[in-house]
Short mmCIF file of C-alpha atoms in Angstrom, two decimals:
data_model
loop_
_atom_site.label_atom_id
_atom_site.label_comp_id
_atom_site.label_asym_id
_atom_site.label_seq_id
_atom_site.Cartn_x
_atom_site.Cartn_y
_atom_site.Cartn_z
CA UNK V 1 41.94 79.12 129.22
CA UNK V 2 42.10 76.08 131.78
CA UNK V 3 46.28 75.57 132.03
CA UNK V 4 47.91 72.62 134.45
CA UNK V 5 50.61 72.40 136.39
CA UNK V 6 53.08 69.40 135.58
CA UNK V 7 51.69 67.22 138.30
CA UNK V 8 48.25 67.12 136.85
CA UNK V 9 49.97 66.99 133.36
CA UNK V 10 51.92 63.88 134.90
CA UNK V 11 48.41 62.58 136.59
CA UNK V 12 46.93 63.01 133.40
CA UNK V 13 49.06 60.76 131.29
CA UNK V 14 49.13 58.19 133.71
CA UNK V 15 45.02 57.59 134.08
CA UNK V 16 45.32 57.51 130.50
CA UNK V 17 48.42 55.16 130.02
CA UNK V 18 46.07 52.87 131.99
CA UNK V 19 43.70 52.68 129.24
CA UNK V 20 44.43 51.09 125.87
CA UNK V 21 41.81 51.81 124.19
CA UNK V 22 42.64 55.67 124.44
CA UNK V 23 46.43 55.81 124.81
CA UNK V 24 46.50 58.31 122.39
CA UNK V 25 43.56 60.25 124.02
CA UNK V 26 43.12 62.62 127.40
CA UNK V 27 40.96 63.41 130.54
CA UNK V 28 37.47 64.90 129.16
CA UNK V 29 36.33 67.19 131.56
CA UNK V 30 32.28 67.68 131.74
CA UNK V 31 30.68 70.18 133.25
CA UNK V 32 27.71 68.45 134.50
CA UNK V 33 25.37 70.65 136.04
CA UNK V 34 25.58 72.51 139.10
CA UNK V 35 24.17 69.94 141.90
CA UNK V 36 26.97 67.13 140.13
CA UNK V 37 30.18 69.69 139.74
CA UNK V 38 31.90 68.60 137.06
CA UNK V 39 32.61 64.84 135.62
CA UNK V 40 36.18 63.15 134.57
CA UNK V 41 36.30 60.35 131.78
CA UNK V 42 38.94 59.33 129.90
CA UNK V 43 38.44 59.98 125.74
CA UNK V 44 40.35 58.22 122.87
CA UNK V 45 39.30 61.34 120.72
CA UNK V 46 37.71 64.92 122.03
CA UNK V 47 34.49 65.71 120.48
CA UNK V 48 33.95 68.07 117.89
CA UNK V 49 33.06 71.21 119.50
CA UNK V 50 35.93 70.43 122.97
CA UNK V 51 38.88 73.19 123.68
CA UNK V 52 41.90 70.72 123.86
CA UNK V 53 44.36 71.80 126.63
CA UNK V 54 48.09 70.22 126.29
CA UNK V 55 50.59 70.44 128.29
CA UNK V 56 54.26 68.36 128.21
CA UNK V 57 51.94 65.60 126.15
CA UNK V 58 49.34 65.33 128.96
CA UNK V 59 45.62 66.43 127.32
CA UNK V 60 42.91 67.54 128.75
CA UNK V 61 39.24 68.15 126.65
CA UNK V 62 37.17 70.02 128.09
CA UNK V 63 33.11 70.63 126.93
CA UNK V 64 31.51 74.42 125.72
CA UNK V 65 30.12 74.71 129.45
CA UNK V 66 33.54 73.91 131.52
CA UNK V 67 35.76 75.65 129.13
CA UNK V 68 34.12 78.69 129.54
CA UNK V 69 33.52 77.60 133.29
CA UNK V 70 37.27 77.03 133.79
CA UNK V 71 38.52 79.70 131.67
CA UNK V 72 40.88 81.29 134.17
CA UNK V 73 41.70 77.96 136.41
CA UNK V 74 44.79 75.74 136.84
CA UNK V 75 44.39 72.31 137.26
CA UNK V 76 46.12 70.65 139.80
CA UNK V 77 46.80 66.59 140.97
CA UNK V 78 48.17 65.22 144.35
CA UNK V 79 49.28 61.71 143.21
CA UNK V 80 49.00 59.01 146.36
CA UNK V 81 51.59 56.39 146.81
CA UNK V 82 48.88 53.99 145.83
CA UNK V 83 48.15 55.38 142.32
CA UNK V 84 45.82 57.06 143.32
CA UNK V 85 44.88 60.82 142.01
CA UNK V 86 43.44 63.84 143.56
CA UNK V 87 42.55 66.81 141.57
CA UNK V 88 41.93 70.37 142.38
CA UNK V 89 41.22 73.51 140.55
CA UNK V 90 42.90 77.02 142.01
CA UNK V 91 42.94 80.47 140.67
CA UNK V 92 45.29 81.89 138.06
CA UNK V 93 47.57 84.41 138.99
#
């Protein structure tokens, strides 16, 4: 399963502090196709059939296809000194 480090757990709950619509939501994480890579959105509420990653509060939902794409990734987040976020996906150990 897709884990994160507690930068992109940080990252995370700030993009979604920034909506308040979906405060109580998360990053969705679509896997949308191969030419497009995957897509980020934030979500009030995952949808039915999502694996829910959480870690320290931060969650992330991801679809059937990048759940099973991401099964044995770490997300991780470089966070700019202009709010800005940068995410990456490495290996797990």
């Amino acid at each position: 399963m897709l884990t994160m480090t507690q930068t992109a757990a940080e990252a995370v709950k700030q993009i979604v502090a920034r909506v308040p619509q979906a405060e109580d939501g998360g990053v969705r994480i679509r896997d949308a196709g191969a030419d497009t890579g995957f897509e980020l959105s934030v979500a009030p509420d995952p949808e039915p059939t999502d694996t829910i990653v959480v870690t320290d509060g931060a969650r992330v939902f991801l679809d059937e296809t990048a759940a099973h794409a991401l099964d044995d990734r770490v997300l991780d987040a470089e966070l700019g000194g202009d709010g800005s976020v940068r995410f990456a996906l490495g290996t797990q150990a």
